[in-house]
PDB file of C-alpha atoms in Angstrom:
ATOM      1  CA  MET A  57      28.441  11.853  14.247  1.00  0.00           C
ATOM      2  CA  LYS A  58      24.729  12.684  14.339  1.00  0.00           C
ATOM      3  CA  GLU A  59      22.415   9.751  14.809  1.00  0.00           C
ATOM      4  CA  THR A  60      20.401   9.098  11.677  1.00  0.00           C
ATOM      5  CA  LYS A  61      16.683   9.060  12.263  1.00  0.00           C
ATOM      6  CA  ILE A  62      14.514   6.418  10.685  1.00  0.00           C
ATOM      7  CA  SER A  63      12.125   9.101   9.449  1.00  0.00           C
ATOM      8  CA  ASP A  64      14.998  10.812   7.603  1.00  0.00           C
ATOM      9  CA  ILE A  65      15.782   7.572   5.783  1.00  0.00           C
ATOM     10  CA  GLU A  66      12.086   7.155   4.983  1.00  0.00           C
ATOM     11  CA  ARG A  67      11.854  10.677   3.516  1.00  0.00           C
ATOM     12  CA  ILE A  68      14.986  10.169   1.439  1.00  0.00           C
ATOM     13  CA  ASN A  69      13.586   6.866   0.186  1.00  0.00           C
ATOM     14  CA  VAL A  70      10.361   8.521  -0.973  1.00  0.00           C
ATOM     15  CA  ALA A  71      12.401  11.257  -2.668  1.00  0.00           C
ATOM     16  CA  ILE A  72      14.446   8.608  -4.470  1.00  0.00           C
ATOM     17  CA  LEU A  73      11.195   6.953  -5.587  1.00  0.00           C
ATOM     18  CA  VAL A  74       9.818  10.193  -7.037  1.00  0.00           C
ATOM     19  CA  ILE A  75      13.031  11.555  -8.552  1.00  0.00           C
ATOM     20  CA  GLY A  76      14.064   8.143  -9.852  1.00  0.00           C
ATOM     21  CA  SER A  77      10.680   7.639 -11.507  1.00  0.00           C
ATOM     22  CA  PHE A  78      10.939  11.000 -13.268  1.00  0.00           C
ATOM     23  CA  LEU A  79      14.466  10.213 -14.417  1.00  0.00           C
ATOM     24  CA  VAL A  80      13.540   6.744 -15.651  1.00  0.00           C
ATOM     25  CA  ILE A  81      10.595   7.985 -17.710  1.00  0.00           C
ATOM     26  CA  ALA A  82      12.609  10.954 -19.040  1.00  0.00           C
ATOM     27  CA  ILE A  83      15.619   8.875 -20.065  1.00  0.00           C
ATOM     28  CA  MET A  84      14.133   5.537 -21.097  1.00  0.00           C
ATOM     29  CA  ARG A  85      10.747   6.766 -22.416  1.00  0.00           C
ATOM     30  CA  ASP A  86       9.094   3.396 -21.912  1.00  0.00           C
ATOM     31  CA  PHE A  87       6.470   2.529 -19.327  1.00  0.00           C
ATOM     32  CA  LYS A  88       8.015  -0.904 -18.720  1.00  0.00           C
ATOM     33  CA  TYR A  89      11.099   0.626 -17.093  1.00  0.00           C
ATOM     34  CA  LEU A  90       9.071   3.105 -15.062  1.00  0.00           C
ATOM     35  CA  PHE A  91       6.776   0.333 -13.844  1.00  0.00           C
ATOM     36  CA  SER A  92       9.717  -1.889 -12.888  1.00  0.00           C
ATOM     37  CA  PHE A  93      11.492   0.805 -10.892  1.00  0.00           C
ATOM     38  CA  ALA A  94       8.447   2.437  -9.303  1.00  0.00           C
ATOM     39  CA  VAL A  95       6.753  -0.778  -8.165  1.00  0.00           C
ATOM     40  CA  ALA A  96       9.928  -2.219  -6.642  1.00  0.00           C
ATOM     41  CA  SER A  97      10.766   1.061  -4.935  1.00  0.00           C
ATOM     42  CA  ALA A  98       7.228   1.419  -3.592  1.00  0.00           C
ATOM     43  CA  ILE A  99       7.302  -2.146  -2.256  1.00  0.00           C
ATOM     44  CA  MET A 100      10.555  -1.445  -0.418  1.00  0.00           C
ATOM     45  CA  THR A 101       9.267   1.876   0.937  1.00  0.00           C
ATOM     46  CA  LEU A 102       6.182   0.156   2.335  1.00  0.00           C
ATOM     47  CA  ASN A 103       8.301  -2.702   3.673  1.00  0.00           C
ATOM     48  CA  PHE A 104      10.550  -0.234   5.493  1.00  0.00           C
ATOM     49  CA  ARG A 105       7.546   1.617   6.930  1.00  0.00           C
ATOM     50  CA  PHE A 106       5.880  -1.605   8.145  1.00  0.00           C
ATOM     51  CA  LEU A 107       9.127  -2.811   9.693  1.00  0.00           C
ATOM     52  CA  LYS A 108       9.466   0.528  11.486  1.00  0.00           C
ATOM     53  CA  LYS A 109       5.917   0.210  12.871  1.00  0.00           C
ATOM     54  CA  ILE A 110       6.512  -3.374  14.028  1.00  0.00           C
ATOM     55  CA  ILE A 111       9.756  -2.469  15.810  1.00  0.00           C
ATOM     56  CA  GLU A 112       8.242   0.661  17.398  1.00  0.00           C
ATOM     57  CA  GLY A 113       5.314  -1.418  18.628  1.00  0.00           C
ATOM     58  CA  PHE A 114       7.662  -4.013  20.058  1.00  0.00           C
ATOM     59  CA  LEU A 115       9.651  -1.405  21.954  1.00  0.00           C
ATOM     60  CA  THR A 116       6.604  -0.304  23.935  1.00  0.00           C
ATOM     61  CA  ALA A 117       6.118  -1.746  27.399  1.00  0.00           C
ATOM     62  CA  SER A 118       2.922  -3.615  26.504  1.00  0.00           C
ATOM     63  CA  ALA A 119       4.465  -5.549  23.606  1.00  0.00           C
ATOM     64  CA  ARG A 120       4.783  -9.302  23.760  1.00  0.00           C
ATOM     65  CA  LYS A 121       7.387 -11.429  22.049  1.00  0.00           C
ATOM     66  CA  ILE A 122       4.717 -13.605  20.448  1.00  0.00           C
ATOM     67  CA  GLU A 123       3.418 -10.582  18.531  1.00  0.00           C
ATOM     68  CA  LEU A 124       6.870  -9.970  17.098  1.00  0.00           C
ATOM     69  CA  ALA A 125       7.234 -13.662  16.268  1.00  0.00           C
ATOM     70  CA  ILE A 126       3.986 -13.513  14.279  1.00  0.00           C
ATOM     71  CA  LYS A 127       4.229 -10.069  12.669  1.00  0.00           C
ATOM     72  CA  LEU A 128       7.767 -10.293  11.277  1.00  0.00           C
ATOM     73  CA  PRO A 129       7.307 -13.594   9.399  1.00  0.00           C
ATOM     74  CA  ALA A 130       3.885 -12.438   8.163  1.00  0.00           C
ATOM     75  CA  LYS A 131       5.402  -9.231   6.822  1.00  0.00           C
ATOM     76  CA  PHE A 132       8.165 -11.208   5.155  1.00  0.00           C
ATOM     77  CA  LEU A 133       5.692 -13.593   3.517  1.00  0.00           C
ATOM     78  CA  ILE A 134       3.621 -10.668   2.235  1.00  0.00           C
ATOM     79  CA  LEU A 135       6.771  -9.078   0.827  1.00  0.00           C
ATOM     80  CA  VAL A 136       7.790 -12.304  -0.914  1.00  0.00           C
ATOM     81  CA  GLY A 137       4.244 -12.670  -2.254  1.00  0.00           C
ATOM     82  CA  LEU A 138       4.186  -9.128  -3.667  1.00  0.00           C
ATOM     83  CA  VAL A 139       7.562  -9.491  -5.327  1.00  0.00           C
ATOM     84  CA  SER A 140       6.545 -12.882  -6.739  1.00  0.00           C
ATOM     85  CA  LEU A 141       3.294 -11.492  -8.161  1.00  0.00           C
ATOM     86  CA  VAL A 142       5.084  -8.612  -9.835  1.00  0.00           C
ATOM     87  CA  VAL A 143       7.794 -10.852 -11.280  1.00  0.00           C
ATOM     88  CA  ILE A 144       5.376 -13.523 -12.516  1.00  0.00           C
ATOM     89  CA  TYR A 145       2.531 -11.394 -13.862  1.00  0.00           C
ATOM     90  CA  GLY A 146       4.159  -8.031 -14.520  1.00  0.00           C
ATOM     91  CA  ASP A 147       6.048  -7.090 -17.636  1.00  0.00           C
ATOM     92  CA  ILE A 148       9.198  -5.897 -15.867  1.00  0.00           C
ATOM     93  CA  ASP A 149      12.803  -5.155 -16.655  1.00  0.00           C
ATOM     94  CA  VAL A 150      14.956  -7.046 -14.170  1.00  0.00           C
ATOM     95  CA  VAL A 151      17.703  -4.414 -13.900  1.00  0.00           C
ATOM     96  CA  PHE A 152      15.310  -1.565 -13.088  1.00  0.00           C
ATOM     97  CA  PHE A 153      13.367  -3.806 -10.726  1.00  0.00           C
ATOM     98  CA  LEU A 154      16.559  -4.624  -8.797  1.00  0.00           C
ATOM     99  CA  ILE A 155      17.525  -0.940  -8.699  1.00  0.00           C
ATOM    100  CA  GLY A 156      14.074  -0.195  -7.276  1.00  0.00           C
ATOM    101  CA  LEU A 157      14.513  -2.896  -4.637  1.00  0.00           C
ATOM    102  CA  SER A 158      17.790  -1.305  -3.543  1.00  0.00           C
ATOM    103  CA  THR A 159      16.350   2.156  -2.834  1.00  0.00           C
ATOM    104  CA  VAL A 160      16.366   1.646   0.944  1.00  0.00           C
ATOM    105  CA  PHE A 161      20.091   0.894   0.814  1.00  0.00           C
ATOM    106  CA  ILE A 162      20.654   3.971  -1.343  1.00  0.00           C
ATOM    107  CA  ALA A 163      18.633   6.071   1.130  1.00  0.00           C
ATOM    108  CA  VAL A 164      20.738   4.841   4.059  1.00  0.00           C
ATOM    109  CA  VAL A 165      23.966   5.666   2.219  1.00  0.00           C
ATOM    110  CA  ILE A 166      22.702   9.146   1.289  1.00  0.00           C
ATOM    111  CA  SER A 167      21.582   9.839   4.862  1.00  0.00           C
ATOM    112  CA  GLN A 168      25.035   8.898   6.149  1.00  0.00           C
ATOM    113  CA  PHE A 169      26.743  11.201   3.655  1.00  0.00           C
ATOM    114  CA  VAL A 170      24.395  14.040   4.630  1.00  0.00           C
ATOM    115  CA  THR A 171      25.239  13.430   8.280  1.00  0.00           C
ATOM    116  CA  LEU A 172      28.933  13.334   7.469  1.00  0.00           C
ATOM    117  CA  TRP A 173      28.860  16.674   5.678  1.00  0.00           C
ATOM    118  CA  SER A 174      26.500  18.515   8.007  1.00  0.00           C
ATOM    119  CA  PRO A 175      27.778  21.733   9.609  1.00  0.00           C
ATOM    120  CA  ALA A 176      27.085  20.424  13.130  1.00  0.00           C
ATOM    121  CA  ALA A 177      29.461  17.520  12.609  1.00  0.00           C
ATOM    122  CA  LYS A 178      32.152  19.912  11.409  1.00  0.00           C
ATOM    123  CA  ARG A 179      31.722  22.129  14.489  1.00  0.00           C
ATOM    124  CA  ARG A 180      32.091  19.123  16.783  1.00  0.00           C
ATOM    125  CA  GLN A 181      35.270  18.052  15.033  1.00  0.00           C
ATOM    126  CA  ASP A 182      36.726  21.566  15.273  1.00  0.00           C
ATOM    127  CA  ASN A 183      35.934  21.818  18.978  1.00  0.00           C
ATOM    128  CA  GLY A 184      37.281  18.370  19.728  1.00  0.00           C
ATOM    129  CA  ALA A 185      34.000  17.157  21.205  1.00  0.00           C
TER     130      ALA A 185
END
């Protein structure tokens, strides 16, 4: 099976953010639901991008373990702070907020299904390779 690239997951996640926001505003017709979904999805998209940058930086030869030990907890604390601010001060719908927080998981699942159904994977199965 083709190896899924992180950038593919990131692109799918942004597409889910945009398409999901249009669907939420078209179906629910209330800004509260759009705000809940879009903010949570944007937070997770940024979280995924920052995590990707931290890991890529760590995989370089000049990276030190102390940088990873500082950057990962700092990113986590910022994420917890953002989610807390939105939950405390924002007028959100919990269900749509949780759906927005799960967009990275949805993007990973979609990318695996795309890989599963790609023509290259079918050719490899037919050829026995």
